[in-house]
Amino acid sequence: MTIHSLAMTDLGRITTDAPPAAWPEATPMHDSYGRRINYLRISLTDVCNLRCVYCMPENMQFRPRRELMTDDEIMTLVKVGASLGVTKIRLTGGEPTIRPRVVELIRRMAAVPGIKDLAMTTNALLLEEMAEDLAAAGLKRVNISIDTLDPEKFRRITRWGDIDDVWRGIRAAEAAGLLPIKLNCVVVRNFNDEDVVDLARLTLAHDWEVRYIEMMPFGEITDFQQSNVVSFRQMRDIVEAAFGPLEEAGYDFVDPSRPFRIPGARGTLGFISSVTEPFCQGCGRVRLTADGKLRLCLLRDDEVDLLTPLRSGATFEELRALMRDGAYHKPWGHGLDQGLIAQGRTMNQIGG
């Protein structure tokens, strides 16, 4: 049986009862390598209000609404995950803030027993008006995508974005207590690789983490992505050429970001080396795509269809079995060194 055939049909009806105060004690999800799976990243939509060059084609065609999970379907799968030991949820997209009723959806997620950490990755364009409501609903923190501080270059990378909107969103997130602020920068050769120094300088005055991310290959724009990777070592060399040797700032092997600090800085720098020095041994995350597929590795096409069984009337226990068995088949690593490239989706369709 392949991983793609794990989805079931013609199952019993799903329960709509409210969750218990605590889930019955059960063995948390683990994969076949013994890694505990406690982190679920959920793509709320494949739609975005930007078109970043490393994420999707400019003429991207989005999925019809009927193919995407409803709020109630998302909540059912959140409860399934929580009952299997998921404690951390990150909301992604597309751009998660453009999903209708996202504040109420977060409020519902925050009330699920066992969910201890609820975060979001966003481009921040709508945070100025939404940050307070998101925090009040139960969102704990945000990662904000910002690949350059140059307004014109930002417009080129995003195809039409205004960086002033991002700055207003960052300030609103800070004021709302969505802390710590983490800024994500995907570094693209000959595009924004020289901007890593300006971004690093932000940590001198701000208690933020600036995170440099190696560009990863996906779908239709794989050739562009693969030919423009800037490695962790190269990024670090660029920063150290400007500021001198970086200090290590503690490292947790389950965190993909390797933290460093410019001596005397308030904030930190994180390097995420997904391509050249992967951190698969500590990976405890799976992803739920906006169309209800459990994706076992960001850079692999292996997925388990949860939405079809859910819409066909699967019981809560049957969905638990599907998610648990799917997680068990999580691959050890992404396989880029073996030439395995995810072709089925672009980044916005997966959820970063």
mmCIF file of C-alpha atoms in Angstrom:
data_model
loop_
_atom_site.group_PDB
_atom_site.id
_atom_site.type_symbol
_atom_site.label_atom_id
_atom_site.label_comp_id
_atom_site.label_asym_id
_atom_site.label_seq_id
_atom_site.Cartn_x
_atom_site.Cartn_y
_atom_site.Cartn_z
ATOM 1 C CA MET A 1 0.000 0.000 0.000
ATOM 2 C CA THR A 2 1.396 3.413 -0.916
ATOM 3 C CA ILE A 3 1.112 6.437 1.316
ATOM 4 C CA HIS A 4 -1.321 7.946 -1.191
ATOM 5 C CA SER A 5 -3.774 5.082 -0.676
ATOM 6 C CA LEU A 6 -4.179 5.563 3.056
ATOM 7 C CA ALA A 7 -7.329 7.676 2.700
ATOM 8 C CA MET A 8 -10.590 5.800 3.354
ATOM 9 C CA THR A 9 -14.087 6.294 2.000
ATOM 10 C CA ASP A 10 -17.615 5.228 2.987
ATOM 11 C CA LEU A 11 -16.897 5.532 6.688
ATOM 12 C CA GLY A 12 -19.168 6.258 9.628
ATOM 13 C CA ARG A 13 -20.348 9.717 10.592
ATOM 14 C CA ILE A 14 -18.006 12.242 12.198
ATOM 15 C CA THR A 15 -18.877 13.293 15.713
ATOM 16 C CA THR A 16 -19.692 16.974 16.232
ATOM 17 C CA ASP A 17 -19.566 16.834 20.030
ATOM 18 C CA ALA A 18 -17.561 19.497 21.838
ATOM 19 C CA PRO A 19 -14.044 18.320 22.809
ATOM 20 C CA PRO A 20 -13.481 17.045 26.330
ATOM 21 C CA ALA A 21 -11.618 19.085 28.924
ATOM 22 C CA ALA A 22 -8.663 16.806 28.223
ATOM 23 C CA TRP A 23 -8.124 14.101 25.619
ATOM 24 C CA PRO A 24 -8.029 10.475 26.778
ATOM 25 C CA GLU A 25 -4.475 9.408 27.473
ATOM 26 C CA ALA A 26 -2.978 7.923 24.330
ATOM 27 C CA THR A 27 0.411 7.393 22.764
ATOM 28 C CA PRO A 28 1.421 10.597 20.922
ATOM 29 C CA MET A 29 2.132 10.380 17.214
ATOM 30 C CA HIS A 30 5.584 9.148 16.241
ATOM 31 C CA ASP A 31 7.058 8.311 12.877
ATOM 32 C CA SER A 32 8.869 5.087 12.055
ATOM 33 C CA TYR A 33 12.178 6.689 13.121
ATOM 34 C CA GLY A 34 10.906 7.472 16.604
ATOM 35 C CA ARG A 35 10.503 11.217 16.106
ATOM 36 C CA ARG A 36 7.567 12.617 18.048
ATOM 37 C CA ILE A 37 5.117 14.495 15.808
ATOM 38 C CA ASN A 38 3.669 17.342 17.863
ATOM 39 C CA TYR A 39 3.726 20.292 15.449
ATOM 40 C CA LEU A 40 1.005 20.881 12.836
ATOM 41 C CA ARG A 41 1.322 23.641 10.246
ATOM 42 C CA ILE A 42 -2.031 24.487 8.675
ATOM 43 C CA SER A 43 -2.434 26.352 5.397
ATOM 44 C CA LEU A 44 -5.639 28.378 5.702
ATOM 45 C CA THR A 45 -5.686 29.363 2.030
ATOM 46 C CA ASP A 46 -3.569 29.074 -1.098
ATOM 47 C CA VAL A 47 -4.446 32.676 -2.026
ATOM 48 C CA CYS A 48 -2.066 35.542 -1.284
ATOM 49 C CA ASN A 49 -2.177 39.305 -1.734
ATOM 50 C CA LEU A 50 1.421 39.236 -3.028
ATOM 51 C CA ARG A 51 3.190 37.181 -5.724
ATOM 52 C CA CYS A 52 6.732 36.659 -4.424
ATOM 53 C CA VAL A 53 9.005 35.396 -7.193
ATOM 54 C CA TYR A 54 10.347 32.440 -5.184
ATOM 55 C CA CYS A 55 6.885 31.307 -4.081
ATOM 56 C CA MET A 56 4.557 31.203 -7.079
ATOM 57 C CA PRO A 57 4.190 32.141 -10.745
ATOM 58 C CA GLU A 58 2.696 35.572 -11.423
ATOM 59 C CA ASN A 59 -0.291 34.014 -13.224
ATOM 60 C CA MET A 60 -1.009 31.534 -10.424
ATOM 61 C CA GLN A 61 -4.382 29.783 -10.634
ATOM 62 C CA PHE A 62 -5.943 29.199 -7.210
ATOM 63 C CA ARG A 63 -8.160 26.325 -6.128
ATOM 64 C CA PRO A 64 -11.953 26.731 -6.165
ATOM 65 C CA ARG A 65 -13.373 27.455 -2.718
ATOM 66 C CA ARG A 66 -15.293 24.159 -2.694
ATOM 67 C CA GLU A 67 -11.985 22.248 -2.738
ATOM 68 C CA LEU A 68 -10.707 24.009 0.383
ATOM 69 C CA MET A 69 -11.424 23.082 3.980
ATOM 70 C CA THR A 70 -14.236 24.899 5.737
ATOM 71 C CA ASP A 71 -13.761 26.321 9.226
ATOM 72 C CA ASP A 72 -15.562 23.347 10.770
ATOM 73 C CA GLU A 73 -13.444 20.883 8.786
ATOM 74 C CA ILE A 74 -10.265 22.598 9.925
ATOM 75 C CA MET A 75 -11.467 22.481 13.515
ATOM 76 C CA THR A 76 -12.249 18.772 13.309
ATOM 77 C CA LEU A 77 -8.724 18.029 12.097
ATOM 78 C CA VAL A 78 -7.205 20.323 14.732
ATOM 79 C CA LYS A 79 -9.042 18.311 17.399
ATOM 80 C CA VAL A 80 -7.856 15.074 15.798
ATOM 81 C CA GLY A 81 -4.269 16.338 15.924
ATOM 82 C CA ALA A 82 -4.599 17.529 19.508
ATOM 83 C CA SER A 83 -5.962 14.136 20.554
ATOM 84 C CA LEU A 84 -2.774 12.593 19.117
ATOM 85 C CA GLY A 85 -0.385 14.874 20.974
ATOM 86 C CA VAL A 86 -0.148 17.934 18.711
ATOM 87 C CA THR A 87 0.648 20.896 20.973
ATOM 88 C CA LYS A 88 1.917 23.466 18.455
ATOM 89 C CA ILE A 89 0.022 24.921 15.510
ATOM 90 C CA ARG A 90 1.290 27.430 12.970
ATOM 91 C CA LEU A 91 -1.113 29.043 10.515
ATOM 92 C CA THR A 92 0.264 29.665 7.041
ATOM 93 C CA GLY A 93 -0.907 30.223 3.491
ATOM 94 C CA GLY A 94 -0.963 31.718 0.958
ATOM 95 C CA GLU A 95 -1.597 34.615 3.284
ATOM 96 C CA PRO A 96 -3.557 33.437 6.338
ATOM 97 C CA THR A 97 -4.880 36.862 7.326
ATOM 98 C CA ILE A 98 -7.002 37.110 4.175
ATOM 99 C CA ARG A 99 -9.096 34.075 5.109
ATOM 100 C CA PRO A 100 -12.623 35.172 6.052
ATOM 101 C CA ARG A 101 -13.398 34.842 9.789
ATOM 102 C CA VAL A 102 -9.784 34.029 10.626
ATOM 103 C CA VAL A 103 -10.020 35.734 14.038
ATOM 104 C CA GLU A 104 -12.941 33.545 15.097
ATOM 105 C CA LEU A 105 -11.167 30.467 13.737
ATOM 106 C CA ILE A 106 -8.143 31.272 15.896
ATOM 107 C CA ARG A 107 -10.400 31.755 18.906
ATOM 108 C CA ARG A 108 -11.799 28.267 18.356
ATOM 109 C CA MET A 109 -8.340 26.724 17.934
ATOM 110 C CA ALA A 110 -7.014 28.370 21.081
ATOM 111 C CA ALA A 111 -9.814 26.720 23.077
ATOM 112 C CA VAL A 112 -8.890 23.169 22.015
ATOM 113 C CA PRO A 113 -7.430 21.161 24.926
ATOM 114 C CA GLY A 114 -3.731 20.462 24.472
ATOM 115 C CA ILE A 115 -2.936 23.297 22.062
ATOM 116 C CA LYS A 116 -0.263 25.307 23.870
ATOM 117 C CA ASP A 117 1.357 27.324 21.092
ATOM 118 C CA LEU A 118 -0.604 29.022 18.306
ATOM 119 C CA ALA A 119 1.451 31.070 15.854
ATOM 120 C CA MET A 120 1.187 32.505 12.343
ATOM 121 C CA THR A 121 3.470 33.226 9.406
ATOM 122 C CA THR A 122 2.274 36.329 7.547
ATOM 123 C CA ASN A 123 3.394 39.046 5.158
ATOM 124 C CA ALA A 124 2.042 41.566 7.728
ATOM 125 C CA LEU A 125 0.155 43.677 5.190
ATOM 126 C CA LEU A 126 -3.072 43.395 7.207
ATOM 127 C CA LEU A 127 -1.603 43.300 10.711
ATOM 128 C CA GLU A 128 -2.046 47.021 11.311
ATOM 129 C CA GLU A 129 -5.802 46.500 11.446
ATOM 130 C CA MET A 130 -5.860 42.895 12.708
ATOM 131 C CA ALA A 131 -3.043 42.408 15.240
ATOM 132 C CA GLU A 132 -5.023 43.335 18.360
ATOM 133 C CA ASP A 133 -7.960 41.120 17.429
ATOM 134 C CA LEU A 134 -5.666 38.207 16.564
ATOM 135 C CA ALA A 135 -3.884 38.475 19.903
ATOM 136 C CA ALA A 136 -7.155 38.748 21.813
ATOM 137 C CA ALA A 137 -8.398 35.605 20.054
ATOM 138 C CA GLY A 138 -5.424 33.596 21.298
ATOM 139 C CA LEU A 139 -2.666 33.973 18.700
ATOM 140 C CA LYS A 140 0.673 33.982 20.553
ATOM 141 C CA ARG A 141 3.222 35.208 18.036
ATOM 142 C CA VAL A 142 3.967 35.920 14.394
ATOM 143 C CA ASN A 143 6.743 35.341 11.910
ATOM 144 C CA ILE A 144 6.771 38.100 9.308
ATOM 145 C CA SER A 145 8.127 37.671 5.790
ATOM 146 C CA ILE A 146 10.386 40.525 4.700
ATOM 147 C CA ASP A 147 13.144 39.804 2.191
ATOM 148 C CA THR A 148 14.682 43.257 1.838
ATOM 149 C CA LEU A 149 14.512 46.712 3.396
ATOM 150 C CA ASP A 150 14.760 48.424 0.010
ATOM 151 C CA PRO A 151 11.275 49.627 -1.064
ATOM 152 C CA GLU A 152 11.875 49.223 -4.791
ATOM 153 C CA LYS A 153 13.480 45.815 -4.438
ATOM 154 C CA PHE A 154 10.631 44.734 -2.153
ATOM 155 C CA ARG A 155 8.202 45.734 -4.874
ATOM 156 C CA ARG A 156 10.128 43.659 -7.433
ATOM 157 C CA ILE A 157 10.353 40.571 -5.196
ATOM 158 C CA THR A 158 6.662 40.686 -4.280
ATOM 159 C CA ARG A 159 5.649 42.007 -7.717
ATOM 160 C CA TRP A 160 3.637 44.897 -6.215
ATOM 161 C CA GLY A 161 3.999 45.108 -2.420
ATOM 162 C CA ASP A 162 4.575 48.280 -0.379
ATOM 163 C CA ILE A 163 7.159 47.792 2.365
ATOM 164 C CA ASP A 164 5.613 50.580 4.461
ATOM 165 C CA ASP A 165 2.609 48.305 4.996
ATOM 166 C CA VAL A 166 4.947 45.672 6.432
ATOM 167 C CA TRP A 167 6.551 48.132 8.847
ATOM 168 C CA ARG A 168 3.158 49.238 10.094
ATOM 169 C CA GLY A 169 2.242 45.594 10.561
ATOM 170 C CA ILE A 170 5.418 44.883 12.537
ATOM 171 C CA ARG A 171 4.759 47.802 14.867
ATOM 172 C CA ALA A 172 1.146 46.679 15.334
ATOM 173 C CA ALA A 173 2.255 43.129 16.154
ATOM 174 C CA GLU A 174 4.678 44.425 18.778
ATOM 175 C CA ALA A 175 2.044 46.670 20.317
ATOM 176 C CA ALA A 176 -0.410 43.752 20.463
ATOM 177 C CA GLY A 177 2.108 41.535 22.263
ATOM 178 C CA LEU A 178 2.577 39.023 19.437
ATOM 179 C CA LEU A 179 6.093 38.285 20.631
ATOM 180 C CA PRO A 180 8.833 37.449 19.990
ATOM 181 C CA ILE A 181 8.874 39.049 16.556
ATOM 182 C CA LYS A 182 10.653 36.908 13.980
ATOM 183 C CA LEU A 183 11.426 38.257 10.517
ATOM 184 C CA ASN A 184 11.806 35.675 7.740
ATOM 185 C CA CYS A 185 14.068 36.461 4.797
ATOM 186 C CA VAL A 186 14.356 34.028 1.888
ATOM 187 C CA VAL A 187 17.768 34.796 0.394
ATOM 188 C CA VAL A 188 17.982 34.704 -3.412
ATOM 189 C CA ARG A 189 21.308 34.953 -5.230
ATOM 190 C CA ASN A 190 21.787 38.185 -7.191
ATOM 191 C CA PHE A 191 18.418 39.381 -5.953
ATOM 192 C CA ASN A 192 18.625 40.165 -2.250
ATOM 193 C CA ASP A 193 21.766 38.416 -1.005
ATOM 194 C CA GLU A 194 23.420 41.777 -0.327
ATOM 195 C CA ASP A 195 20.439 42.779 1.836
ATOM 196 C CA VAL A 196 21.287 40.339 4.615
ATOM 197 C CA VAL A 197 23.571 42.944 6.209
ATOM 198 C CA ASP A 198 20.851 45.606 6.421
ATOM 199 C CA LEU A 199 18.457 43.071 7.916
ATOM 200 C CA ALA A 200 21.076 41.938 10.431
ATOM 201 C CA ARG A 201 21.540 45.549 11.511
ATOM 202 C CA LEU A 202 17.926 45.566 12.755
ATOM 203 C CA THR A 203 18.935 43.283 15.620
ATOM 204 C CA LEU A 204 21.306 45.901 17.036
ATOM 205 C CA ALA A 205 18.376 48.021 18.225
ATOM 206 C CA HIS A 206 15.467 45.550 18.299
ATOM 207 C CA ASP A 207 14.889 42.366 20.280
ATOM 208 C CA TRP A 208 13.883 40.510 17.123
ATOM 209 C CA GLU A 209 15.123 37.362 15.444
ATOM 210 C CA VAL A 210 16.024 37.877 11.795
ATOM 211 C CA ARG A 211 15.902 34.474 10.115
ATOM 212 C CA TYR A 212 17.709 33.818 6.833
ATOM 213 C CA ILE A 213 16.182 30.949 4.867
ATOM 214 C CA GLU A 214 17.781 29.018 2.032
ATOM 215 C CA MET A 215 15.503 29.006 -0.999
ATOM 216 C CA MET A 216 13.879 25.615 -1.570
ATOM 217 C CA PRO A 217 12.848 24.055 -4.916
ATOM 218 C CA PHE A 218 9.148 23.540 -5.727
ATOM 219 C CA GLY A 219 6.973 22.884 -8.753
ATOM 220 C CA GLU A 220 6.956 25.144 -11.796
ATOM 221 C CA ILE A 221 9.757 27.456 -10.633
ATOM 222 C CA THR A 222 12.223 24.766 -9.499
ATOM 223 C CA ASP A 223 14.949 25.748 -11.985
ATOM 224 C CA PHE A 224 14.941 29.365 -10.794
ATOM 225 C CA GLN A 225 15.020 28.265 -7.168
ATOM 226 C CA GLN A 226 17.793 25.686 -7.483
ATOM 227 C CA SER A 227 20.095 27.978 -9.438
ATOM 228 C CA ASN A 228 19.784 30.822 -6.933
ATOM 229 C CA VAL A 229 20.338 29.137 -3.558
ATOM 230 C CA VAL A 230 22.584 31.049 -1.146
ATOM 231 C CA SER A 231 23.887 28.610 1.461
ATOM 232 C CA PHE A 232 23.865 29.085 5.228
ATOM 233 C CA ARG A 233 27.682 29.301 5.202
ATOM 234 C CA GLN A 234 27.638 31.972 2.496
ATOM 235 C CA MET A 235 25.003 34.018 4.344
ATOM 236 C CA ARG A 236 26.989 33.816 7.569
ATOM 237 C CA ASP A 237 30.168 34.875 5.767
ATOM 238 C CA ILE A 238 28.383 37.947 4.381
ATOM 239 C CA VAL A 239 27.158 38.968 7.837
ATOM 240 C CA GLU A 240 30.516 38.330 9.518
ATOM 241 C CA ALA A 241 32.324 40.362 6.866
ATOM 242 C CA ALA A 242 30.260 43.343 8.033
ATOM 243 C CA PHE A 243 30.048 42.765 11.797
ATOM 244 C CA GLY A 244 32.860 40.397 12.717
ATOM 245 C CA PRO A 245 32.518 36.892 14.170
ATOM 246 C CA LEU A 246 29.027 36.007 15.373
ATOM 247 C CA GLU A 247 28.376 34.576 18.820
ATOM 248 C CA GLU A 248 26.388 31.375 19.187
ATOM 249 C CA ALA A 249 23.102 32.071 20.955
ATOM 250 C CA GLY A 250 22.048 28.570 22.010
ATOM 251 C CA TYR A 251 20.786 25.806 19.752
ATOM 252 C CA ASP A 252 17.882 23.382 20.042
ATOM 253 C CA PHE A 253 18.162 20.572 17.502
ATOM 254 C CA VAL A 254 14.368 20.444 17.053
ATOM 255 C CA ASP A 255 14.363 24.105 15.956
ATOM 256 C CA PRO A 256 15.299 24.544 12.280
ATOM 257 C CA SER A 257 16.883 27.929 13.003
ATOM 258 C CA ARG A 258 20.507 28.084 14.180
ATOM 259 C CA PRO A 259 20.696 31.196 16.373
ATOM 260 C CA PHE A 260 23.643 33.601 16.481
ATOM 261 C CA ARG A 261 24.136 37.118 17.767
ATOM 262 C CA ILE A 262 26.148 40.118 16.662
ATOM 263 C CA PRO A 263 28.221 40.986 19.769
ATOM 264 C CA GLY A 264 26.266 43.534 21.803
ATOM 265 C CA ALA A 265 23.067 43.218 19.754
ATOM 266 C CA ARG A 266 19.641 43.030 21.397
ATOM 267 C CA GLY A 267 18.237 40.533 18.920
ATOM 268 C CA THR A 268 19.493 37.403 17.216
ATOM 269 C CA LEU A 269 20.127 36.034 13.737
ATOM 270 C CA GLY A 270 18.814 32.626 12.715
ATOM 271 C CA PHE A 271 19.972 30.573 9.745
ATOM 272 C CA ILE A 272 17.661 27.923 8.283
ATOM 273 C CA SER A 273 19.729 25.623 6.077
ATOM 274 C CA SER A 274 16.987 23.407 4.658
ATOM 275 C CA VAL A 275 18.894 22.675 1.445
ATOM 276 C CA THR A 276 22.614 22.528 2.209
ATOM 277 C CA GLU A 277 22.632 21.361 5.854
ATOM 278 C CA PRO A 278 19.167 19.926 6.566
ATOM 279 C CA PHE A 279 17.827 19.464 10.081
ATOM 280 C CA CYS A 280 15.603 16.462 9.348
ATOM 281 C CA GLN A 281 16.750 14.475 12.392
ATOM 282 C CA GLY A 282 14.853 16.812 14.714
ATOM 283 C CA CYS A 283 11.767 17.378 12.561
ATOM 284 C CA GLY A 284 8.534 16.800 14.451
ATOM 285 C CA ARG A 285 6.184 18.630 12.084
ATOM 286 C CA VAL A 286 3.614 17.720 9.482
ATOM 287 C CA ARG A 287 1.538 20.044 7.315
ATOM 288 C CA LEU A 288 -2.140 20.276 6.525
ATOM 289 C CA THR A 289 -2.706 21.844 3.115
ATOM 290 C CA ALA A 290 -5.636 24.140 2.446
ATOM 291 C CA ASP A 291 -7.338 21.333 0.524
ATOM 292 C CA GLY A 292 -7.076 18.921 3.428
ATOM 293 C CA LYS A 293 -4.009 16.821 2.631
ATOM 294 C CA LEU A 294 -1.613 15.805 5.392
ATOM 295 C CA ARG A 295 1.809 16.532 3.902
ATOM 296 C CA LEU A 296 4.550 14.629 5.660
ATOM 297 C CA CYS A 297 7.558 16.677 4.515
ATOM 298 C CA LEU A 298 7.663 20.152 3.032
ATOM 299 C CA LEU A 299 9.976 19.025 0.230
ATOM 300 C CA ARG A 300 8.369 15.668 -0.591
ATOM 301 C CA ASP A 301 5.144 15.014 -2.496
ATOM 302 C CA ASP A 302 3.901 12.309 -0.091
ATOM 303 C CA GLU A 303 0.442 13.268 1.203
ATOM 304 C CA VAL A 304 -2.516 11.643 2.944
ATOM 305 C CA ASP A 305 -6.006 12.811 1.966
ATOM 306 C CA LEU A 306 -7.951 13.650 5.126
ATOM 307 C CA LEU A 307 -10.628 15.876 3.611
ATOM 308 C CA THR A 308 -12.234 13.220 1.398
ATOM 309 C CA PRO A 309 -12.787 10.785 4.285
ATOM 310 C CA LEU A 310 -14.012 13.637 6.473
ATOM 311 C CA ARG A 311 -16.580 14.680 3.866
ATOM 312 C CA SER A 312 -17.538 11.031 3.371
ATOM 313 C CA GLY A 313 -18.504 10.708 7.021
ATOM 314 C CA ALA A 314 -15.392 9.366 8.734
ATOM 315 C CA THR A 315 -15.655 8.994 12.494
ATOM 316 C CA PHE A 316 -13.301 10.831 14.820
ATOM 317 C CA GLU A 317 -11.464 7.582 15.601
ATOM 318 C CA GLU A 318 -11.092 6.753 11.916
ATOM 319 C CA LEU A 319 -9.611 10.186 11.258
ATOM 320 C CA ARG A 320 -7.246 9.682 14.197
ATOM 321 C CA ALA A 321 -6.098 6.410 12.650
ATOM 322 C CA LEU A 322 -5.516 8.069 9.269
ATOM 323 C CA MET A 323 -3.495 10.923 10.756
ATOM 324 C CA ARG A 324 -1.510 8.662 13.072
ATOM 325 C CA ASP A 325 -0.736 6.132 10.332
ATOM 326 C CA GLY A 326 0.158 8.894 7.905
ATOM 327 C CA ALA A 327 2.564 10.495 10.364
ATOM 328 C CA TYR A 328 4.192 7.104 10.918
ATOM 329 C CA HIS A 329 5.216 7.117 7.236
ATOM 330 C CA LYS A 330 6.947 10.504 7.457
ATOM 331 C CA PRO A 331 10.205 10.147 5.470
ATOM 332 C CA TRP A 332 13.544 10.555 7.202
ATOM 333 C CA GLY A 333 14.649 13.450 5.016
ATOM 334 C CA HIS A 334 13.734 15.574 2.034
ATOM 335 C CA GLY A 335 15.899 13.697 -0.466
ATOM 336 C CA LEU A 336 17.291 16.720 -2.310
ATOM 337 C CA ASP A 337 20.727 15.115 -2.215
ATOM 338 C CA GLN A 338 19.201 12.191 -4.140
ATOM 339 C CA GLY A 339 17.654 14.477 -6.737
ATOM 340 C CA LEU A 340 14.120 14.242 -5.334
ATOM 341 C CA ILE A 341 12.253 17.482 -6.089
ATOM 342 C CA ALA A 342 8.665 18.180 -5.036
ATOM 343 C CA GLN A 343 6.789 18.847 -8.278
ATOM 344 C CA GLY A 344 3.160 18.565 -7.227
ATOM 345 C CA ARG A 345 2.667 21.987 -5.645
ATOM 346 C CA THR A 346 4.096 25.467 -5.295
ATOM 347 C CA MET A 347 4.919 26.866 -1.850
ATOM 348 C CA ASN A 348 1.664 28.784 -1.463
ATOM 349 C CA GLN A 349 -0.313 25.582 -2.064
ATOM 350 C CA ILE A 350 1.560 23.698 0.659
ATOM 351 C CA GLY A 351 1.847 26.323 3.343
ATOM 352 C CA GLY A 352 5.424 27.310 4.174
#
